[in-house]
PDB file of C-alpha atoms and ligand atoms in Angstrom:
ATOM      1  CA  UNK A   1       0.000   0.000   0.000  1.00 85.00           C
ATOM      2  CA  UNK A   2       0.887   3.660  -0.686  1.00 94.00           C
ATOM      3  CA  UNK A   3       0.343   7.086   1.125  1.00 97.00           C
ATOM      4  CA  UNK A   4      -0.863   9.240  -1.810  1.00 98.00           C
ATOM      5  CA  UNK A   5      -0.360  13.032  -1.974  1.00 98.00           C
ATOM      6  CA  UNK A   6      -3.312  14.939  -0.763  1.00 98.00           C
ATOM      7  CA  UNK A   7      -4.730  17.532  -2.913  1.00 98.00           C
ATOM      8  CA  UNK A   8      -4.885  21.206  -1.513  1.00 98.00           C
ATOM      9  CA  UNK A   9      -7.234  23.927  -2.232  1.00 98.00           C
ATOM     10  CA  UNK A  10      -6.419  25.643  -4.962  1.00 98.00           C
ATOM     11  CA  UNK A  11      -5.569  23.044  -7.411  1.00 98.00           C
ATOM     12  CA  UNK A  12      -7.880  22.358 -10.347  1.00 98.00           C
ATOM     13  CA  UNK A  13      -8.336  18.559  -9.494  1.00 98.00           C
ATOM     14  CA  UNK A  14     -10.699  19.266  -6.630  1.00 98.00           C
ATOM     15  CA  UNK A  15     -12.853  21.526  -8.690  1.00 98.00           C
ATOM     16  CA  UNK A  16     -13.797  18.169 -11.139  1.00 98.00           C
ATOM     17  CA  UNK A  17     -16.545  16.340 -11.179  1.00 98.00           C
ATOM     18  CA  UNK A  18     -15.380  13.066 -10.783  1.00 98.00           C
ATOM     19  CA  UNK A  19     -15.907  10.110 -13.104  1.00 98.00           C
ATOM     20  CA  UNK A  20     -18.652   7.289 -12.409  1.00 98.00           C
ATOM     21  CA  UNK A  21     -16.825   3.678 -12.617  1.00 98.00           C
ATOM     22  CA  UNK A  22     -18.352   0.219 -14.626  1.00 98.00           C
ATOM     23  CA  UNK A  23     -18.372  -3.036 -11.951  1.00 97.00           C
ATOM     24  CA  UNK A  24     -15.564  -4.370 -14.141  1.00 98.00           C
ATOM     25  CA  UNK A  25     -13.509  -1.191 -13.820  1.00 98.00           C
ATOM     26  CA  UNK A  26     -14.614  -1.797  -9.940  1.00 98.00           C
ATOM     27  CA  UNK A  27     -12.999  -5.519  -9.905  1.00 98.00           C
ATOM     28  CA  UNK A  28     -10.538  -4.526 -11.787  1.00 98.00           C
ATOM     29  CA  UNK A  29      -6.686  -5.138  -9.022  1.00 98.00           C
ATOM     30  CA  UNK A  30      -5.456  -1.383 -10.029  1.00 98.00           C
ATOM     31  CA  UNK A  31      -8.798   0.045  -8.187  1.00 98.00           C
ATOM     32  CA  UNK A  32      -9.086  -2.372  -5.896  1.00 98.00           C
ATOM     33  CA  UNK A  33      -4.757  -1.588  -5.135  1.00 98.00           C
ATOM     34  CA  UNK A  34      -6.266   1.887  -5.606  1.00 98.00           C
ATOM     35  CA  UNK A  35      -8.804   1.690  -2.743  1.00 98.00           C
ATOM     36  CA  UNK A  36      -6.764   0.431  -0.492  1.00 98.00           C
ATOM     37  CA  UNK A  37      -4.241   3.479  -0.821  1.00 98.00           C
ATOM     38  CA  UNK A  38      -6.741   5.668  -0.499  1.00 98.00           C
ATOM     39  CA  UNK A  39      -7.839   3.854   3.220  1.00 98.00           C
ATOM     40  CA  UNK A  40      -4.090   4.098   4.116  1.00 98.00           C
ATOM     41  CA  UNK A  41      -4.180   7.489   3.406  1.00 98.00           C
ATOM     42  CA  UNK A  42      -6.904   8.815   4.966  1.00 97.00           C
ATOM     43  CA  UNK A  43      -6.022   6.469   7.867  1.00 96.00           C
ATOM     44  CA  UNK A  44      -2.375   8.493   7.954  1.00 96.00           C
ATOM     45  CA  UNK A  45      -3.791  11.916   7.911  1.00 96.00           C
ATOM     46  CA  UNK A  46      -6.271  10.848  10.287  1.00 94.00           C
ATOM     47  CA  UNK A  47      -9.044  11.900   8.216  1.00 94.00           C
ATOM     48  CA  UNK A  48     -12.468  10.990   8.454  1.00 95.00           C
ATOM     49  CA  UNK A  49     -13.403  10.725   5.250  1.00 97.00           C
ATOM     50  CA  UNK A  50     -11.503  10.866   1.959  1.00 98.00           C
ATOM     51  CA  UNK A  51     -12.259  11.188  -1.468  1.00 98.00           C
ATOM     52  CA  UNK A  52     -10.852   9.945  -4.913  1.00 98.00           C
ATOM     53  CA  UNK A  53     -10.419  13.143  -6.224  1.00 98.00           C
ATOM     54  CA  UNK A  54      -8.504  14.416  -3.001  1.00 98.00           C
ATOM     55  CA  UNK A  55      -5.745  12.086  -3.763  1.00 98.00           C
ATOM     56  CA  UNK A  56      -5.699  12.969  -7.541  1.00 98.00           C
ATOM     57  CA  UNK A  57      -7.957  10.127  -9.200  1.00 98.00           C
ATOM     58  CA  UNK A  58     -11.029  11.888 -10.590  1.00 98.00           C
ATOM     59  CA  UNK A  59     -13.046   8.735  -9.754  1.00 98.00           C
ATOM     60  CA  UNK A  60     -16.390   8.146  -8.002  1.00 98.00           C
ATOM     61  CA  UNK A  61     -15.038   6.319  -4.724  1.00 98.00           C
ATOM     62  CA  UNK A  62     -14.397   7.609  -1.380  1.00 98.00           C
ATOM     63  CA  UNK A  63     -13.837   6.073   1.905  1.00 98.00           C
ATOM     64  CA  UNK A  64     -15.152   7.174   6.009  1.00 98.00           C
ATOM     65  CA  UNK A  65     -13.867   5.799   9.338  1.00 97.00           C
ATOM     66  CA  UNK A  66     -14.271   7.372  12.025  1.00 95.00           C
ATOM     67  CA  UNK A  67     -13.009   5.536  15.651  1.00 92.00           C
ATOM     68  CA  UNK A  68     -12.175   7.569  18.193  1.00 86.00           C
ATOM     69  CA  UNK A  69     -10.460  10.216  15.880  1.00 87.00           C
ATOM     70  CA  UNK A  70      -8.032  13.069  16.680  1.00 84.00           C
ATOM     71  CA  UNK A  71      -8.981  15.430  14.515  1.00 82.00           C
ATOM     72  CA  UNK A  72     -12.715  15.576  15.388  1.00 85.00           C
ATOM     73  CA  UNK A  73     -12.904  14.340  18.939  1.00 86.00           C
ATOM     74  CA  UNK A  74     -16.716  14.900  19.367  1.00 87.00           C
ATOM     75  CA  UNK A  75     -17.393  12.790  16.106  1.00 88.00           C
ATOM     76  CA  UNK A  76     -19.470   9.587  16.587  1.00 91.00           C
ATOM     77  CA  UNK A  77     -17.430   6.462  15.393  1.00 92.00           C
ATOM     78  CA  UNK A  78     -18.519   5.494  11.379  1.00 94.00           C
ATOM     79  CA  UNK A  79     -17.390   2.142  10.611  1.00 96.00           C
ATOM     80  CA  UNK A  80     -15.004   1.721   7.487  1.00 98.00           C
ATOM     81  CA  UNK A  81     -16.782   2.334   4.653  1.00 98.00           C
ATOM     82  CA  UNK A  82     -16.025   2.868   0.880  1.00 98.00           C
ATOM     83  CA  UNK A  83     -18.832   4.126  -1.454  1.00 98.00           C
ATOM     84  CA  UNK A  84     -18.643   3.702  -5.429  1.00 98.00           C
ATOM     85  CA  UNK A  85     -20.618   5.804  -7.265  1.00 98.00           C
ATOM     86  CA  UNK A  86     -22.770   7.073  -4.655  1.00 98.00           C
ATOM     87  CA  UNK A  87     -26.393   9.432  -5.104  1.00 98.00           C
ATOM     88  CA  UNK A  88     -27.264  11.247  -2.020  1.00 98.00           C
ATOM     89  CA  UNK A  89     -31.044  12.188  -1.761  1.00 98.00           C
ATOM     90  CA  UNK A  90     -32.141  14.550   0.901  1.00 98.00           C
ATOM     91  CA  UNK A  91     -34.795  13.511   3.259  1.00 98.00           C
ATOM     92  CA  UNK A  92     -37.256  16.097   4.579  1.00 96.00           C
ATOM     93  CA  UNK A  93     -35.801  19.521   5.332  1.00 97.00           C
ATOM     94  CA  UNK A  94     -34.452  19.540   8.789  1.00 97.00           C
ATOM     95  CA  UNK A  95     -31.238  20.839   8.649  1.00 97.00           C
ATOM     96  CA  UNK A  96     -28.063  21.180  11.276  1.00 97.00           C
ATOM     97  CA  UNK A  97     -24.670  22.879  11.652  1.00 97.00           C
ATOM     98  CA  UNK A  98     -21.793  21.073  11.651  1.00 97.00           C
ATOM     99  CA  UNK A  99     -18.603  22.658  11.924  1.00 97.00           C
ATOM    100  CA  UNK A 100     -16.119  21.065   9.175  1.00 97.00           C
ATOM    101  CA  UNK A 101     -12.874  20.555   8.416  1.00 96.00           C
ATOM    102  CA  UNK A 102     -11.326  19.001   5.388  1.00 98.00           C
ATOM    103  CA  UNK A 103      -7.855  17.600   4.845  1.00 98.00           C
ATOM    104  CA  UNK A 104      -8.073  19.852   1.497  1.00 98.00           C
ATOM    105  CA  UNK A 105      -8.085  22.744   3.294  1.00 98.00           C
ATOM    106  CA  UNK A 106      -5.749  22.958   6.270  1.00 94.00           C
ATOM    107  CA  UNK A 107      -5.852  24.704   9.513  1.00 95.00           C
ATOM    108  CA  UNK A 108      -9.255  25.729   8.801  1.00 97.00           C
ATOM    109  CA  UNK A 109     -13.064  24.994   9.800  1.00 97.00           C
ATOM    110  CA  UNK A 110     -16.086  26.720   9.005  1.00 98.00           C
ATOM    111  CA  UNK A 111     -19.449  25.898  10.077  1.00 98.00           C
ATOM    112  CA  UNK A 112     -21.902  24.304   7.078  1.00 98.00           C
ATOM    113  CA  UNK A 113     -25.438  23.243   6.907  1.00 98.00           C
ATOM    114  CA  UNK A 114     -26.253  20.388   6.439  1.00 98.00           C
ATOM    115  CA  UNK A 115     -29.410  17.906   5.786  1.00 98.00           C
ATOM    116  CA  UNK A 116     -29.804  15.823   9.375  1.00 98.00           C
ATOM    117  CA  UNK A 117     -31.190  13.148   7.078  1.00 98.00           C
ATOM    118  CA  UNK A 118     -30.393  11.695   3.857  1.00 98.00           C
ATOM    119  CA  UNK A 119     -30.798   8.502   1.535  1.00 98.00           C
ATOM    120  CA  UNK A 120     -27.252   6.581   0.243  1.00 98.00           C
ATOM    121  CA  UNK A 121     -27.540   4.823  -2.942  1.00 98.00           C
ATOM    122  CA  UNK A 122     -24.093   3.608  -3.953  1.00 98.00           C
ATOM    123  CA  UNK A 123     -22.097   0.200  -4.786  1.00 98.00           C
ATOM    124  CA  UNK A 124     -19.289  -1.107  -1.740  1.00 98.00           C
ATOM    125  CA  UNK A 125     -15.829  -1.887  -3.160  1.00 98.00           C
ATOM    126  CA  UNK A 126     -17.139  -5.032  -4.337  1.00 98.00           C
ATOM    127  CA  UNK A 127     -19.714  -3.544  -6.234  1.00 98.00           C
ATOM    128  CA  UNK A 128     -22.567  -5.095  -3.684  1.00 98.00           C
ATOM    129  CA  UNK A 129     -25.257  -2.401  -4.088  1.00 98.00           C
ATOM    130  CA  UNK A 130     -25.636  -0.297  -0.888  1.00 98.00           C
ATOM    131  CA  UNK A 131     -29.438   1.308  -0.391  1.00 98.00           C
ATOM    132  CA  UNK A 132     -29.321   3.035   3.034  1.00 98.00           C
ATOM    133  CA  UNK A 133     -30.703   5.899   5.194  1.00 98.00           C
ATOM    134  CA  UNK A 134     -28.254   7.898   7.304  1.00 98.00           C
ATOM    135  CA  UNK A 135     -28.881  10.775  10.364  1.00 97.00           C
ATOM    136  CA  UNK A 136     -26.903  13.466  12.360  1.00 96.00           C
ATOM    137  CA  UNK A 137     -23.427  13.834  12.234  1.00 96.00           C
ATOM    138  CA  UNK A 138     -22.774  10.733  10.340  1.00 96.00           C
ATOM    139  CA  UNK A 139     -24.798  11.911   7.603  1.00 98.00           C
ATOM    140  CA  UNK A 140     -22.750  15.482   7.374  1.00 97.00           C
ATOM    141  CA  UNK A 141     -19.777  13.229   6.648  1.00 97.00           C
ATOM    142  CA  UNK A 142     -21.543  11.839   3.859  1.00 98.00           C
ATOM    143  CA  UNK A 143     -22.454  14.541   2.445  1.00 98.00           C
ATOM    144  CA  UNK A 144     -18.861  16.291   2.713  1.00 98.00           C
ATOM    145  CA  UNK A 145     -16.862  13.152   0.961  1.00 98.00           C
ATOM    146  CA  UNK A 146     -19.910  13.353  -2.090  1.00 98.00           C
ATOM    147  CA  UNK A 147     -19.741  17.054  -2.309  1.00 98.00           C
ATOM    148  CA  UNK A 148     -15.809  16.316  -3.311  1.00 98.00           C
ATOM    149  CA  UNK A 149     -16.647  13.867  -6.668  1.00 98.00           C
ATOM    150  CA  UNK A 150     -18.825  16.748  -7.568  1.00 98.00           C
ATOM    151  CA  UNK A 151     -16.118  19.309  -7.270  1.00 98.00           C
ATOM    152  CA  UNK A 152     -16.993  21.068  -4.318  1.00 98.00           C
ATOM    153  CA  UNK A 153     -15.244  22.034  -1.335  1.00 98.00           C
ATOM    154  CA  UNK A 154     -17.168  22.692   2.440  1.00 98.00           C
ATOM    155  CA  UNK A 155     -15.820  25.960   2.318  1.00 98.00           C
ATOM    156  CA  UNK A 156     -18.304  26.998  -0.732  1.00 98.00           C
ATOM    157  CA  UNK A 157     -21.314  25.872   1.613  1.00 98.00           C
ATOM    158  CA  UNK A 158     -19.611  28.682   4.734  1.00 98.00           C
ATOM    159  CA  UNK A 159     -22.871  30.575   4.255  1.00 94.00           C
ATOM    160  CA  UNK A 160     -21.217  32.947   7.292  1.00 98.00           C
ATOM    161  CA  UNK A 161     -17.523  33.873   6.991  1.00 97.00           C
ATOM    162  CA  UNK A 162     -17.455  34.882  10.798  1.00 98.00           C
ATOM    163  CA  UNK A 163     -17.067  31.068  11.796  1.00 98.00           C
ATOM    164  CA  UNK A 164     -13.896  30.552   9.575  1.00 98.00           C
ATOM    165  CA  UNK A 165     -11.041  29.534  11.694  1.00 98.00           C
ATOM    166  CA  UNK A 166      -8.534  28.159  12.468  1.00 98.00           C
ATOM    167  CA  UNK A 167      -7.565  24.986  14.427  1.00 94.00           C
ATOM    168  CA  UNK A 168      -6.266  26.189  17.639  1.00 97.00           C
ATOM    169  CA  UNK A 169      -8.919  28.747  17.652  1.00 98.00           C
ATOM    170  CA  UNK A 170     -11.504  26.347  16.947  1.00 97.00           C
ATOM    171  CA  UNK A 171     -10.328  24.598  19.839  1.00 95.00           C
ATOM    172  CA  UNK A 172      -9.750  27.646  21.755  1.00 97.00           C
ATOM    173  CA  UNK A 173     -13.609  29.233  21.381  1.00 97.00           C
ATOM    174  CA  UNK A 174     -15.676  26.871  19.121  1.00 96.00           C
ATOM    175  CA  UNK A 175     -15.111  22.966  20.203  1.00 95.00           C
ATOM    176  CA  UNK A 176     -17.081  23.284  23.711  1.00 96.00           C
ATOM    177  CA  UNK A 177     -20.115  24.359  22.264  1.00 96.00           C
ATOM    178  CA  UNK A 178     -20.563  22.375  19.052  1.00 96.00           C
ATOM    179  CA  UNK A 179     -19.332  19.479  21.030  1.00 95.00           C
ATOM    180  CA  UNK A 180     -22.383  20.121  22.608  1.00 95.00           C
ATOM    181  CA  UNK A 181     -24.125  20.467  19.891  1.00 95.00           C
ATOM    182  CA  UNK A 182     -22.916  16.935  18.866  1.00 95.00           C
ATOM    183  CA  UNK A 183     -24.504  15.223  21.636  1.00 94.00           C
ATOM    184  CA  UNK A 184     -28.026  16.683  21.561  1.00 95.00           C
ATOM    185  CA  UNK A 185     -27.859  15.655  17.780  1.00 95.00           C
ATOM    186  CA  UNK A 186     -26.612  11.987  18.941  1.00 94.00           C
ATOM    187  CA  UNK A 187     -29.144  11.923  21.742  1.00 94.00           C
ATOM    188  CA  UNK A 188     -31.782  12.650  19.491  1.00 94.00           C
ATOM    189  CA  UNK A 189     -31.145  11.081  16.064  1.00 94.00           C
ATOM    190  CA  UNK A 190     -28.598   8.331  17.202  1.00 92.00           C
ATOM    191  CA  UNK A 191     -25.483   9.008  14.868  1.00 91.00           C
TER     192      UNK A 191
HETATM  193 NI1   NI B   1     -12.808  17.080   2.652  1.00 53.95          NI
END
């Protein structure tokens, strides 16, 4: 396996739409080899999410884990995951903030709406069709990694410029309370 060069804002690649795959392009080793780079890498940067297009292959795939992660403390654990091709619906119009970050973008957070609940349609990495609902936090990290194979960045969805900051400041002024916010969403939608 090999830790693959992360993307930063800025360059063309992450402004791409990226490229839906066939099942035989799916089975084929070089993706599979592919995918599991991409895990390593997100695993090394301690991401929770990370998409194709981050690590310079314009291709519909990304991966999520989240398990007791560094970077995002407050985060509820997401079991490995790896979505091909995936079509996020949104599911009634509740809405919540989550305050992102994005290996893409570094030292930097900014808070984003997103939908609270959503519908996953998308193949696993062994092109077993996935057909799922997902709520809360979990589903903001969704919708983050999908936003990325359509060419967009969190930082286009900072509908106020005020909560930009940094990490340390985050930290400093911002984790108490949307930790907070984090549990009241986990209490009451379960992810
Ligand atoms: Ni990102």
């Amino acid at each position: 396996m090999t830790i693959r060069k992360i993307a930063q804002l800025g360059h063309p690649i992450l402004r791409q739409r990226a490229r839906q795959i066939s099942r035989e392009e799916l089975a084929s080793e070089e993706v599979q080899r592919f995918i599991d780079d991409l895990i390593e890498t997100m695993h090394d940067a301690n991401g929770a999410g990370l998409a194709a297009i981050q690590v310079y292959e314009p291709i519909a795939i990304c991966a999520m884990e989240v398990k007791n992660n560094p970077r995002y403390p407050y985060k509820p654990n997401i079991p490995l995951t790896v979505l091909v091709n995936p079509v996020i619906e949104i599911l009634g119009d509740e809405c919540f903030d989550n305050y992102e970050g994005c290996l893409s973008v570094p030292n930097l957070r900014g808070m984003v709406s997103r939908a609270i609940h959503i519908r996953v349609r998308a193949w696993d990495r062994q092109g077993v069709e996935i057909d799922t609902e997902v709520r809360g936090i979990t589903a903001g990290t969704y919708q983050h990694e999908v936003d990325h194979l359509l060419g967009k960045v969190f930082v286009d969805r900072v509908t106020d410029s005020t909560t930009l900051c940094t990490w340390t400041e985050f930290q400093r002024y911002h984790e108490a309370a949307f930790a907070e916010s984090v549990r009241s969403i986990v209490a009451r939608v379960g992810s």
